[in-house]
mmCIF file of C-alpha atoms and ligand atoms in Angstrom:
data_model
loop_
_atom_site.group_PDB
_atom_site.id
_atom_site.type_symbol
_atom_site.label_atom_id
_atom_site.label_comp_id
_atom_site.label_asym_id
_atom_site.label_seq_id
_atom_site.Cartn_x
_atom_site.Cartn_y
_atom_site.Cartn_z
ATOM 1 C CA MET A 1 87.254 123.298 96.147
ATOM 2 C CA ILE A 2 89.436 120.820 96.217
ATOM 3 C CA LYS A 3 90.834 119.700 91.944
ATOM 4 C CA THR A 4 89.537 116.860 90.214
ATOM 5 C CA GLU A 5 92.994 116.013 89.674
ATOM 6 C CA GLU A 6 94.167 115.922 93.252
ATOM 7 C CA ILE A 7 91.284 113.777 93.943
ATOM 8 C CA VAL A 8 91.890 111.597 91.723
ATOM 9 C CA LYS A 9 95.553 111.158 92.547
ATOM 10 C CA GLY A 10 94.944 110.499 95.861
ATOM 11 C CA VAL A 11 92.396 107.806 95.080
ATOM 12 C CA LEU A 12 94.844 106.288 92.752
ATOM 13 C CA THR A 13 97.281 106.153 95.532
ATOM 14 C CA GLY A 14 94.728 104.626 98.080
ATOM 15 C CA ASP A 15 94.796 107.955 100.222
ATOM 16 C CA ARG A 16 91.560 107.378 102.531
ATOM 17 C CA ARG A 17 90.878 111.040 102.611
ATOM 18 C CA SER A 18 91.081 111.453 98.938
ATOM 19 C CA ILE A 19 88.306 108.342 98.684
ATOM 20 C CA ALA A 20 85.694 109.604 101.373
ATOM 21 C CA LYS A 21 85.884 113.000 99.352
ATOM 22 C CA ALA A 22 85.567 111.341 95.962
ATOM 23 C CA ILE A 23 82.483 109.228 96.809
ATOM 24 C CA THR A 24 81.017 112.117 99.261
ATOM 25 C CA ILE A 25 80.745 114.475 96.139
ATOM 26 C CA ILE A 26 79.517 110.903 94.064
ATOM 27 C CA GLU A 27 76.878 110.647 96.827
ATOM 28 C CA ASN A 28 75.982 114.674 96.426
ATOM 29 C CA ASN A 29 75.877 113.929 93.181
ATOM 30 C CA GLU A 30 78.181 117.233 92.493
ATOM 31 C CA PRO A 31 79.207 117.998 89.249
ATOM 32 C CA GLN A 32 82.869 117.079 89.701
ATOM 33 C CA ALA A 33 81.327 113.419 90.383
ATOM 34 C CA LYS A 34 81.662 112.961 86.399
ATOM 35 C CA ASP A 35 84.873 114.105 85.902
ATOM 36 C CA ILE A 36 86.900 112.155 88.980
ATOM 37 C CA ILE A 37 84.535 109.045 87.572
ATOM 38 C CA ALA A 38 85.903 109.307 83.594
ATOM 39 C CA SER A 39 89.683 109.892 85.433
ATOM 40 C CA ILE A 40 89.636 107.083 87.430
ATOM 41 C CA TYR A 41 87.714 104.985 84.818
ATOM 42 C CA PRO A 42 90.776 103.544 82.961
ATOM 43 C CA HIS A 43 92.126 102.830 86.462
ATOM 44 C CA THR A 44 89.068 99.990 87.343
ATOM 45 C CA GLY A 45 87.958 96.831 86.239
ATOM 46 C CA LYS A 46 90.516 94.627 88.540
ATOM 47 C CA ALA A 47 88.398 94.388 91.904
ATOM 48 C CA HIS A 48 86.354 91.130 92.226
ATOM 49 C CA VAL A 49 82.885 93.037 93.355
ATOM 50 C CA ILE A 50 80.562 91.268 95.566
ATOM 51 C CA GLY A 51 76.876 92.228 96.993
ATOM 52 C CA LEU A 52 75.320 90.992 99.508
ATOM 53 C CA THR A 53 71.975 90.921 100.377
ATOM 54 C CA GLY A 54 69.095 90.053 102.719
ATOM 55 C CA PRO A 55 66.425 90.806 104.672
ATOM 56 C CA GLY A 56 67.149 93.530 107.639
ATOM 57 C CA GLY A 57 68.629 91.894 110.711
ATOM 58 C CA SER A 58 69.714 88.862 108.871
ATOM 59 C CA GLY A 59 73.457 89.655 109.706
ATOM 60 C CA LYS A 60 74.757 91.298 106.878
ATOM 61 C CA SER A 61 76.492 93.687 108.628
ATOM 62 C CA THR A 62 78.222 91.135 111.449
ATOM 63 C CA LEU A 63 79.194 89.110 108.468
ATOM 64 C CA ILE A 64 81.189 91.405 106.229
ATOM 65 C CA GLU A 65 83.131 92.437 109.301
ATOM 66 C CA LYS A 66 84.107 88.558 109.415
ATOM 67 C CA ILE A 67 84.541 88.371 105.989
ATOM 68 C CA VAL A 68 86.648 91.633 105.853
ATOM 69 C CA ARG A 69 89.096 89.715 108.582
ATOM 70 C CA GLU A 70 89.153 86.603 106.373
ATOM 71 C CA TYR A 71 90.323 88.302 103.426
ATOM 72 C CA ARG A 72 92.581 90.296 104.983
ATOM 73 C CA GLN A 73 94.518 87.370 106.884
ATOM 74 C CA LYS A 74 94.794 86.151 102.743
ATOM 75 C CA GLY A 75 96.427 89.262 102.330
ATOM 76 C CA LYS A 76 93.841 90.991 100.116
ATOM 77 C CA THR A 77 92.643 94.248 100.599
ATOM 78 C CA VAL A 78 88.827 95.211 100.834
ATOM 79 C CA GLY A 79 86.261 98.333 100.434
ATOM 80 C CA VAL A 80 82.902 97.772 101.815
ATOM 81 C CA ILE A 81 79.894 100.200 100.718
ATOM 82 C CA ALA A 82 77.002 99.702 102.899
ATOM 83 C CA VAL A 83 74.311 101.307 100.514
ATOM 84 C CA ASP A 84 71.457 102.689 103.225
ATOM 85 C CA PRO A 85 68.735 104.243 100.508
ATOM 86 C CA THR A 86 66.193 105.065 103.770
ATOM 87 C CA SER A 87 68.541 106.100 106.836
ATOM 88 C CA PRO A 88 72.376 107.778 107.191
ATOM 89 C CA PHE A 89 74.466 105.164 107.574
ATOM 90 C CA THR A 90 75.565 106.172 110.847
ATOM 91 C CA GLY A 91 72.338 105.072 112.453
ATOM 92 C CA GLY A 92 72.396 101.593 111.400
ATOM 93 C CA ALA A 93 73.345 98.342 113.162
ATOM 94 C CA PHE A 94 77.124 98.616 111.570
ATOM 95 C CA LEU A 95 77.506 100.713 114.264
ATOM 96 C CA GLY A 96 76.392 97.938 116.985
ATOM 97 C CA ASP A 97 80.044 96.648 116.048
ATOM 98 C CA ARG A 98 81.419 100.030 116.569
ATOM 99 C CA ILE A 99 84.756 99.015 118.491
ATOM 100 C CA ARG A 100 85.385 95.773 116.462
ATOM 101 C CA MET A 101 84.776 97.929 112.952
ATOM 102 C CA GLN A 102 86.969 100.768 114.037
ATOM 103 C CA GLU A 103 89.839 98.523 114.672
ATOM 104 C CA LEU A 104 89.245 97.370 110.938
ATOM 105 C CA SER A 105 88.990 101.033 109.655
ATOM 106 C CA THR A 106 92.472 102.134 111.100
ATOM 107 C CA ASP A 107 93.719 98.976 108.829
ATOM 108 C CA PRO A 108 94.865 101.066 105.857
ATOM 109 C CA GLY A 109 94.148 97.954 103.457
ATOM 110 C CA VAL A 110 90.572 98.604 104.384
ATOM 111 C CA PHE A 111 88.238 101.546 103.781
ATOM 112 C CA ILE A 112 84.583 100.983 105.268
ATOM 113 C CA ARG A 113 81.617 103.776 103.989
ATOM 114 C CA SER A 114 77.844 104.232 104.511
ATOM 115 C CA MET A 115 76.034 105.549 101.761
ATOM 116 C CA ALA A 116 72.800 107.741 101.307
ATOM 117 C CA THR A 117 72.071 107.741 97.976
ATOM 118 C CA ARG A 118 68.713 109.578 98.032
ATOM 119 C CA ASN A 119 70.491 112.702 96.580
ATOM 120 C CA TYR A 120 71.891 110.476 93.564
ATOM 121 C CA SER A 121 69.263 111.387 90.526
ATOM 122 C CA GLY A 122 71.069 108.706 87.975
ATOM 123 C CA GLY A 123 69.374 106.013 90.704
ATOM 124 C CA ILE A 124 70.972 104.287 93.573
ATOM 125 C CA ALA A 125 72.746 101.981 90.988
ATOM 126 C CA LYS A 126 74.479 104.503 89.086
ATOM 127 C CA ALA A 127 75.844 106.109 92.372
ATOM 128 C CA THR A 128 76.528 102.945 94.073
ATOM 129 C CA ASN A 129 78.414 101.307 91.002
ATOM 130 C CA ASP A 130 80.011 105.106 90.645
ATOM 131 C CA ALA A 131 81.368 104.715 94.340
ATOM 132 C CA VAL A 132 82.687 100.985 93.757
ATOM 133 C CA LYS A 133 84.664 102.333 90.988
ATOM 134 C CA VAL A 134 86.378 104.884 93.223
ATOM 135 C CA LEU A 135 87.388 101.682 95.318
ATOM 136 C CA ASP A 136 88.335 99.372 92.546
ATOM 137 C CA ALA A 137 90.591 102.358 90.957
ATOM 138 C CA SER A 138 92.383 102.366 94.830
ATOM 139 C CA ALA A 139 93.263 99.058 94.104
ATOM 140 C CA LYS A 140 90.919 97.190 96.621
ATOM 141 C CA ASP A 141 91.027 93.802 95.874
ATOM 142 C CA VAL A 142 87.653 92.950 96.927
ATOM 143 C CA VAL A 143 84.522 95.102 97.005
ATOM 144 C CA ILE A 144 81.477 94.302 98.926
ATOM 145 C CA VAL A 145 78.095 96.380 98.772
ATOM 146 C CA GLU A 146 75.761 95.595 101.555
ATOM 147 C CA THR A 147 72.569 95.951 100.435
ATOM 148 C CA VAL A 148 69.099 95.209 102.226
ATOM 149 C CA GLY A 149 66.838 92.935 100.750
ATOM 150 C CA ALA A 150 64.039 95.089 100.424
ATOM 151 C CA GLY A 151 62.182 97.385 98.163
ATOM 152 C CA GLN A 152 63.819 97.101 94.595
ATOM 153 C CA TYR A 153 67.202 98.151 95.167
ATOM 154 C CA GLU A 154 67.567 94.229 95.873
ATOM 155 C CA VAL A 155 67.521 93.109 91.906
ATOM 156 C CA GLU A 156 69.603 96.184 91.404
ATOM 157 C CA ILE A 157 72.088 95.088 93.063
ATOM 158 C CA ILE A 158 72.694 92.895 89.832
ATOM 159 C CA LYS A 159 74.064 95.978 87.757
ATOM 160 C CA VAL A 160 76.977 96.566 90.274
ATOM 161 C CA ALA A 161 78.143 93.349 91.765
ATOM 162 C CA GLN A 162 79.944 90.221 89.845
ATOM 163 C CA THR A 163 79.219 87.733 92.477
ATOM 164 C CA ILE A 164 75.892 87.663 94.622
ATOM 165 C CA VAL A 165 75.392 86.668 97.675
ATOM 166 C CA VAL A 166 71.590 86.532 99.166
ATOM 167 C CA ILE A 167 72.009 85.879 103.114
ATOM 168 C CA HIS A 168 69.093 84.124 105.168
ATOM 169 C CA ALA A 169 68.305 83.809 109.009
ATOM 170 C CA PRO A 170 65.922 81.671 110.671
ATOM 171 C CA GLY A 171 63.662 83.706 113.136
ATOM 172 C CA LEU A 172 62.919 86.512 110.430
ATOM 173 C CA GLY A 173 59.334 84.929 110.207
ATOM 174 C CA ASP A 174 60.383 81.570 109.837
ATOM 175 C CA ASP A 175 59.656 81.861 106.389
ATOM 176 C CA ILE A 176 61.120 81.266 103.560
ATOM 177 C CA GLN A 177 59.139 84.198 101.908
ATOM 178 C CA ALA A 178 60.961 86.679 103.947
ATOM 179 C CA ILE A 179 63.273 85.903 100.961
ATOM 180 C CA LYS A 180 61.378 87.828 98.173
ATOM 181 C CA ALA A 181 61.318 85.694 94.787
ATOM 182 C CA GLY A 182 63.565 88.176 93.280
ATOM 183 C CA LEU A 183 66.517 87.826 95.225
ATOM 184 C CA MET A 184 66.186 84.061 94.803
ATOM 185 C CA GLU A 185 66.667 84.476 90.615
ATOM 186 C CA ILE A 186 69.823 86.671 91.323
ATOM 187 C CA ALA A 187 71.909 84.508 94.118
ATOM 188 C CA ASP A 188 75.013 82.761 93.197
ATOM 189 C CA ILE A 189 75.860 81.925 96.701
ATOM 190 C CA PHE A 190 73.264 81.485 99.309
ATOM 191 C CA VAL A 191 73.992 81.975 103.084
ATOM 192 C CA VAL A 192 71.927 80.828 105.916
ATOM 193 C CA ASN A 193 73.196 82.939 109.018
ATOM 194 C CA LYS A 194 72.921 82.317 112.463
ATOM 195 C CA ALA A 195 73.437 78.474 112.032
ATOM 196 C CA ASP A 196 73.584 78.537 115.601
ATOM 197 C CA ARG A 197 69.755 78.466 116.131
ATOM 198 C CA GLU A 198 68.025 75.268 115.759
ATOM 199 C CA ASN A 199 66.008 76.100 113.128
ATOM 200 C CA ALA A 200 68.948 76.904 110.427
ATOM 201 C CA GLU A 201 68.309 73.733 108.981
ATOM 202 C CA LYS A 202 65.344 74.121 107.683
ATOM 203 C CA ALA A 203 66.129 77.235 106.303
ATOM 204 C CA VAL A 204 68.852 75.007 104.402
ATOM 205 C CA ILE A 205 66.302 72.513 103.193
ATOM 206 C CA ASP A 206 63.650 75.108 102.396
ATOM 207 C CA ILE A 207 66.482 77.177 99.957
ATOM 208 C CA GLN A 208 67.270 73.552 98.436
ATOM 209 C CA ALA A 209 63.787 72.817 97.845
ATOM 210 C CA MET A 210 63.380 76.343 95.898
ATOM 211 C CA LEU A 211 66.569 75.728 94.065
ATOM 212 C CA GLN A 212 65.497 72.444 92.440
ATOM 213 C CA LEU A 213 62.310 73.985 91.754
ATOM 214 C CA ASN A 214 64.165 76.806 90.161
ATOM 215 C CA ASN A 215 66.050 73.376 87.935
ATOM 216 C CA LYS A 216 67.487 75.405 84.920
ATOM 217 C CA GLU A 217 70.463 73.644 83.239
ATOM 218 C CA LYS A 218 73.184 76.206 84.527
ATOM 219 C CA SER A 219 76.564 75.761 84.655
ATOM 220 C CA TRP A 220 77.352 77.066 88.218
ATOM 221 C CA GLN A 221 75.861 75.311 90.866
ATOM 222 C CA ILE A 222 74.681 77.657 93.599
ATOM 223 C CA PRO A 223 75.840 76.731 96.830
ATOM 224 C CA ILE A 224 74.435 76.966 100.362
ATOM 225 C CA ILE A 225 76.998 77.733 103.615
ATOM 226 C CA LYS A 226 75.591 77.992 106.971
ATOM 227 C CA THR A 227 77.560 80.385 109.218
ATOM 228 C CA VAL A 228 77.213 81.874 112.474
ATOM 229 C CA ALA A 229 78.298 85.402 111.721
ATOM 230 C CA LEU A 230 78.754 86.491 115.490
ATOM 231 C CA THR A 231 82.218 83.341 115.724
ATOM 232 C CA GLY A 232 82.689 83.917 112.115
ATOM 233 C CA GLU A 233 81.945 79.827 111.985
ATOM 234 C CA GLY A 234 81.435 78.920 107.977
ATOM 235 C CA VAL A 235 83.361 81.889 107.171
ATOM 236 C CA PRO A 236 86.506 80.562 105.416
ATOM 237 C CA GLN A 237 83.906 77.764 103.489
ATOM 238 C CA LEU A 238 82.219 81.105 102.353
ATOM 239 C CA ILE A 239 85.333 82.683 100.969
ATOM 240 C CA GLU A 240 86.487 79.697 99.243
ATOM 241 C CA LYS A 241 83.096 79.650 97.363
ATOM 242 C CA LEU A 242 83.160 83.557 96.577
ATOM 243 C CA GLU A 243 86.526 83.090 95.143
ATOM 244 C CA GLU A 244 85.509 79.540 93.111
ATOM 245 C CA HIS A 245 82.786 82.281 91.685
ATOM 246 C CA ARG A 246 85.363 84.749 90.867
ATOM 247 C CA GLU A 247 87.433 82.017 88.580
ATOM 248 C CA PHE A 248 84.164 80.412 87.341
ATOM 249 C CA LEU A 249 83.437 84.137 85.542
ATOM 250 C CA GLU A 250 87.152 84.571 84.372
ATOM 251 C CA LYS A 251 86.366 81.393 82.715
ATOM 252 C CA GLU A 252 83.312 82.172 81.254
ATOM 253 C CA LYS A 253 85.326 85.556 79.928
ATOM 254 C CA LEU A 254 88.053 83.075 78.279
ATOM 255 C CA LEU A 255 85.600 80.825 77.017
ATOM 256 C CA GLN A 256 83.649 84.303 75.557
ATOM 257 C CA LYS A 257 87.318 85.286 74.222
ATOM 258 C CA ALA A 258 87.728 81.757 72.691
ATOM 259 C CA LEU A 259 84.747 81.804 70.963
ATOM 260 C CA LEU A 260 85.480 85.220 69.347
ATOM 261 C CA LYS A 261 88.735 84.144 67.910
ATOM 262 C CA ALA A 262 87.117 80.914 66.634
ATOM 263 C CA GLU A 263 84.752 83.079 65.209
ATOM 264 C CA VAL A 264 87.263 85.174 63.494
ATOM 265 C CA GLU A 265 89.267 82.296 62.238
ATOM 266 C CA LEU A 266 86.419 80.935 60.582
ATOM 267 C CA VAL A 267 85.353 84.128 58.952
ATOM 268 C CA ASP A 268 89.091 84.459 57.858
ATOM 269 C CA ALA A 269 89.489 80.749 56.205
ATOM 270 C CA ILE A 270 85.619 81.410 54.539
ATOM 271 C CA LYS A 271 87.132 84.750 52.968
ATOM 272 C CA ASP A 272 89.832 82.758 51.959
ATOM 273 C CA LYS A 273 88.164 80.060 50.527
ATOM 274 C CA VAL A 274 85.811 82.038 48.478
ATOM 275 C CA ALA A 275 88.806 84.366 47.172
ATOM 276 C CA GLN A 276 90.392 81.093 45.894
ATOM 277 C CA SER A 277 87.314 79.359 44.195
ATOM 278 C CA ILE A 278 86.203 82.483 42.823
ATOM 279 C CA LEU A 279 89.867 82.804 41.227
ATOM 280 C CA GLU A 280 90.172 79.911 40.230
ATOM 281 C CA GLU A 281 86.565 80.107 38.059
ATOM 282 C CA LEU A 282 87.210 83.280 37.153
ATOM 283 C CA LYS A 283 90.804 81.778 35.612
ATOM 284 C CA SER A 284 88.801 78.880 33.935
ATOM 285 C CA LYS A 285 86.852 81.349 31.812
ATOM 286 C CA GLY A 286 89.460 82.167 29.117
ATOM 287 C CA LYS A 287 88.698 85.685 29.748
ATOM 288 C CA PHE A 288 91.200 86.075 32.003
ATOM 289 C CA GLU A 289 94.284 85.585 29.749
ATOM 290 C CA GLU A 290 92.378 88.289 27.014
ATOM 291 C CA LEU A 291 92.608 90.723 30.166
ATOM 292 C CA ILE A 292 96.491 90.088 30.853
ATOM 293 C CA GLU A 293 96.882 91.347 27.706
ATOM 294 C CA LYS A 294 95.073 94.875 27.822
ATOM 295 C CA ILE A 295 96.674 95.548 30.858
ATOM 296 C CA LEU A 296 99.769 95.152 29.677
ATOM 297 C CA LYS A 297 98.845 97.344 26.510
ATOM 298 C CA ARG A 298 97.168 99.548 29.137
ATOM 299 C CA GLU A 299 93.531 99.158 27.628
ATOM 300 C CA ILE A 300 92.413 98.691 30.643
ATOM 301 C CA ASP A 301 93.358 98.974 34.959
ATOM 302 C CA ALA A 302 93.559 96.082 36.661
ATOM 303 C CA ALA A 303 91.002 97.216 39.334
ATOM 304 C CA SER A 304 88.213 97.572 36.283
ATOM 305 C CA ALA A 305 89.582 94.619 34.888
ATOM 306 C CA ALA A 306 88.801 92.346 37.847
ATOM 307 C CA GLU A 307 85.903 94.345 38.424
ATOM 308 C CA LYS A 308 84.239 93.243 34.751
ATOM 309 C CA LEU A 309 85.193 89.629 34.951
ATOM 310 C CA LEU A 310 83.210 89.389 38.494
ATOM 311 C CA ARG A 311 80.512 91.197 37.211
ATOM 312 C CA GLU A 312 80.089 88.908 34.127
ATOM 313 C CA MET A 313 80.668 85.920 36.248
ATOM 314 C CA LEU A 314 77.590 87.086 38.807
ATOM 315 C CA LYS A 315 75.358 88.046 35.689
ATOM 316 C CA LYS A 316 76.374 83.905 33.965
ATOM 317 C CA ALA A 317 75.268 82.550 37.942
HETATM 318 N N1 GTP B 401 72.638 84.249 117.290
HETATM 319 C C1 GTP B 401 73.637 85.152 115.842
HETATM 320 N N2 GTP B 401 72.834 86.363 115.972
HETATM 321 C C2 GTP B 401 73.136 86.916 114.984
HETATM 322 C C3 GTP B 401 74.614 86.605 113.761
HETATM 323 N N3 GTP B 401 74.380 87.150 112.960
HETATM 324 C C4 GTP B 401 74.382 88.263 113.626
HETATM 325 N N4 GTP B 401 73.388 88.070 115.053
HETATM 326 C C5 GTP B 401 72.640 89.321 115.282
HETATM 327 O O1 GTP B 401 71.769 90.011 114.824
HETATM 328 C C6 GTP B 401 71.573 90.911 114.842
HETATM 329 C C7 GTP B 401 71.421 91.644 113.087
HETATM 330 O O2 GTP B 401 72.906 91.878 112.354
HETATM 331 P P1 GTP B 401 73.051 92.885 111.714
HETATM 332 O O3 GTP B 401 74.590 92.167 111.470
HETATM 333 O O4 GTP B 401 72.694 94.067 112.187
HETATM 334 O O5 GTP B 401 72.260 92.484 110.471
HETATM 335 P P2 GTP B 401 72.247 93.231 108.871
HETATM 336 O O6 GTP B 401 71.478 91.738 108.119
HETATM 337 O O7 GTP B 401 73.342 93.871 108.998
HETATM 338 O O8 GTP B 401 70.943 93.776 109.360
HETATM 339 P P3 GTP B 401 70.498 95.354 108.925
HETATM 340 O O9 GTP B 401 71.782 96.449 107.948
HETATM 341 O O10 GTP B 401 69.704 96.132 109.715
HETATM 342 O O11 GTP B 401 69.569 95.063 107.472
HETATM 343 C C8 GTP B 401 72.613 91.740 115.428
HETATM 344 O O12 GTP B 401 71.924 91.478 116.887
HETATM 345 C C9 GTP B 401 73.614 90.672 115.522
HETATM 346 O O13 GTP B 401 74.707 90.609 117.220
HETATM 347 C C10 GTP B 401 74.273 84.955 113.929
HETATM 348 O O14 GTP B 401 75.333 84.518 113.305
HETATM 349 N N5 GTP B 401 74.043 84.340 115.418
HETATM 350 MG MG1 MG B 402 73.656 96.384 108.248
#
């Protein structure tokens, strides 16, 4: 067995084999997983975690390949985890693009991995989260998680990702129902892929209509981006929105911090005011000088005197 420290050290330096080993340990739910996560945890929290979900065959894997390339051109490092709760990844469509993906996977700034999470007792979301932490700790700027929008996992992605992209494509029953209601709720960005097909515009209009129905007052406007994953068309626009959402989240965080700071300031100010007005009240009661005398004569200590004064004041109130 490889020592935990060795794996952790490897992960932190971005060593491909250590990253793979750590994820395998997580995938197999080995006891070592807990120690690895505990050790890398302080080094996490920097990556932008993007969840990409949608019906089977909508073009998720094809699109991810183009997204990865675009991020690499911008100098960002990327990790990808394809979660396949049913079959091992090696049988999946990702390998349909075998050659192009292989090309990507020799790039040291890219790590691509599928995960079969059946054995993980903590649930798929937990296993995925832990694998994301490994990639985050390995200093990937962006981590993309691909999940099939079927079953329960689609909504679980909200526990894993900061930005959720829901992808749809015309020709999948040609019905917006192909996107489950649950997915509509969690989307930060919509993608209509296969925009080269003629009925793509209809899909856009259908999603627009659904978004309007769901017209809650929101500070983030959910965009709908058209893409052709096969050619990469629309991918720069998608990346732009992904970055915008990331900035939006940062601003929200800053706002939360500002709120917290304002609260602390207010509490401090109240404390000052309360203390001051009580002091004035006590001084005006005449007992104040009397007690000072007693303290000087060592008849009472200051703390007991303060308590006595406050108690008398409260009794009168
Ligand atoms: N015409 C067209 N075909 C596309 C486009 N994007 C992907 N495809 C094709 O659609 C099929 C499914 O693409 P994938 O990327 O495997 O879809 P997926 O959503 O990852 O599928 P699963 O992982 O099985 O859920 C493949 O044959 C792709 O070549 C597109 O923009 N236009
Ligand atoms: Mg796929």
